Amino acid sequence: KEGGELILAPVDNMVSQYQKERELRVNGTEVSIEAGSLYNYEDVFTCYESFLITGKFRYEKGGSFGLCFDYNGREDKYKMISISPEENKLQLFFNEGTVLIAEMELALDPEKEHSFTYLQEGSVGIFYIDGMAALTVRLYGVSGKAIKLFAENNSVVFSSLRQCTR
């Protein structure tokens, strides 16, 4: 940036390698998720060995939302990249939000639509939000399974959803 700060965004050369657009598990490119105190999930993508996901989101409340990776078909083992506006955190949880693995500070504006990019190579992924945040994750055993969008205690609209492989 102008002040010498680093922009936390994927490298254009890396993103340009993902050209093969994949069909989503939903009709269209928009998913709305309304959730109370229980997690609500929607199967949207498929986990490949190497892939890119892009999209936008707008949320209404402070509850969490994000990407959820199926590990073995059991919700209590889900691996979640969670955005928590109430806590101002971007987090990686295992076991459906009960085991915190990593987190970073992230302050979002609820009045604004935000964009995200997720890149995964093998078991390593990086989740980016608006050039403001990047969280590196390691996810084993998720290839070939559904990637879900989720929310809890929130109303979230995910739009412009896209998944590509090489």
Tab-separated table of C-alpha atoms in Angstrom, residues 69-165:
chain	number	residue	atom	x	y	z
A	69	PHE	CA	-14.678	-29.077	5.137
A	70	ASP	CA	-16.118	-32.558	5.563
A	71	TYR	CA	-13.587	-34.976	7.000
A	72	ASN	CA	-15.463	-38.227	7.525
A	73	GLY	CA	-19.171	-37.511	7.100
A	74	ARG	CA	-19.664	-36.585	10.762
A	75	GLU	CA	-20.583	-32.994	11.617
A	76	ASP	CA	-18.728	-33.229	14.929
A	77	LYS	CA	-15.468	-33.652	12.956
A	78	TYR	CA	-15.956	-30.790	10.452
A	79	LYS	CA	-12.997	-28.467	9.832
A	80	MET	CA	-14.067	-24.836	9.585
A	81	ILE	CA	-12.565	-21.603	8.331
A	82	SER	CA	-14.687	-19.244	10.396
A	83	ILE	CA	-15.251	-15.504	10.140
A	84	SER	CA	-16.475	-14.129	13.480
A	85	PRO	CA	-17.434	-10.435	13.211
A	86	GLU	CA	-18.433	-10.301	16.880
A	87	GLU	CA	-14.925	-11.375	17.953
A	88	ASN	CA	-13.145	-9.592	15.052
A	89	LYS	CA	-11.419	-12.888	14.180
A	90	LEU	CA	-10.671	-15.132	11.232
A	91	GLN	CA	-10.221	-18.623	12.673
A	92	LEU	CA	-9.542	-22.258	11.844
A	93	PHE	CA	-11.490	-24.713	13.982
A	94	PHE	CA	-11.590	-28.498	14.014
A	95	ASN	CA	-14.416	-30.657	15.379
A	96	GLU	CA	-17.296	-28.363	14.380
A	97	GLY	CA	-15.991	-25.280	16.099
A	98	THR	CA	-14.847	-26.836	19.379
A	99	VAL	CA	-11.054	-26.973	18.823
A	100	LEU	CA	-9.356	-23.699	17.855
A	101	ILE	CA	-6.268	-24.318	15.694
A	102	ALA	CA	-5.304	-20.820	14.486
A	103	GLU	CA	-6.698	-17.293	14.412
A	104	MET	CA	-5.941	-13.741	13.402
A	105	GLU	CA	-7.520	-10.338	13.968
A	106	LEU	CA	-9.992	-9.136	11.347
A	107	ALA	CA	-12.374	-6.173	11.630
A	108	LEU	CA	-15.111	-6.179	8.998
A	109	ASP	CA	-17.696	-3.554	8.144
A	110	PRO	CA	-21.189	-5.131	8.270
A	111	GLU	CA	-22.504	-2.479	5.879
A	112	LYS	CA	-20.085	-3.562	3.153
A	113	GLU	CA	-19.945	-6.503	0.778
A	114	HIS	CA	-16.610	-8.306	1.193
A	115	SER	CA	-14.744	-10.538	-1.264
A	116	PHE	CA	-12.804	-13.691	-0.482
A	117	THR	CA	-10.428	-16.101	-2.203
A	118	TYR	CA	-9.444	-19.558	-1.041
A	119	LEU	CA	-6.522	-21.433	-2.650
A	120	GLN	CA	-5.632	-25.022	-1.798
A	121	GLU	CA	-2.660	-27.132	-2.945
A	122	GLY	CA	-2.635	-30.608	-1.447
A	123	SER	CA	-3.338	-30.220	2.263
A	124	VAL	CA	-2.328	-26.538	2.479
A	125	GLY	CA	-4.817	-23.739	1.923
A	126	ILE	CA	-4.868	-19.964	2.299
A	127	PHE	CA	-8.057	-17.987	2.901
A	128	TYR	CA	-7.921	-14.289	1.910
A	129	ILE	CA	-10.428	-11.505	2.643
A	130	ASP	CA	-10.376	-8.155	0.805
A	131	GLY	CA	-6.583	-7.795	0.971
A	132	MET	CA	-6.987	-7.318	4.750
A	133	ALA	CA	-6.429	-10.830	6.044
A	134	ALA	CA	-4.876	-14.166	5.121
A	135	LEU	CA	-5.109	-17.352	7.150
A	136	THR	CA	-3.018	-20.384	6.224
A	137	VAL	CA	-4.543	-23.769	7.053
A	138	ARG	CA	-3.575	-27.429	6.766
A	139	LEU	CA	-6.476	-29.805	6.082
A	140	TYR	CA	-5.956	-33.547	5.750
A	141	GLY	CA	-8.517	-36.081	4.557
A	142	VAL	CA	-10.862	-33.642	2.806
A	143	SER	CA	-10.066	-34.274	-0.879
A	144	GLY	CA	-13.040	-35.491	-2.911
A	145	LYS	CA	-15.549	-34.445	-0.252
A	146	ALA	CA	-18.025	-31.566	-0.088
A	147	ILE	CA	-17.029	-28.084	0.967
A	148	LYS	CA	-19.933	-26.373	2.650
A	149	LEU	CA	-20.766	-22.783	3.381
A	150	PHE	CA	-22.050	-22.316	6.917
A	151	ALA	CA	-23.463	-19.814	9.358
A	152	GLU	CA	-24.477	-19.757	13.015
A	153	ASN	CA	-26.328	-16.910	14.722
A	154	ASN	CA	-26.228	-14.970	11.465
A	155	SER	CA	-27.840	-14.318	8.087
A	156	VAL	CA	-25.282	-14.423	5.283
A	157	VAL	CA	-25.563	-14.031	1.528
A	158	PHE	CA	-22.660	-15.504	-0.431
A	159	SER	CA	-22.587	-14.317	-4.067
A	160	SER	CA	-20.451	-14.482	-7.234
A	161	LEU	CA	-19.351	-17.957	-6.132
A	162	ARG	CA	-16.864	-19.707	-8.403
A	163	GLN	CA	-14.558	-22.723	-8.194
A	164	CYS	CA	-11.710	-23.508	-10.589
A	165	THR	CA	-8.993	-26.127	-10.921
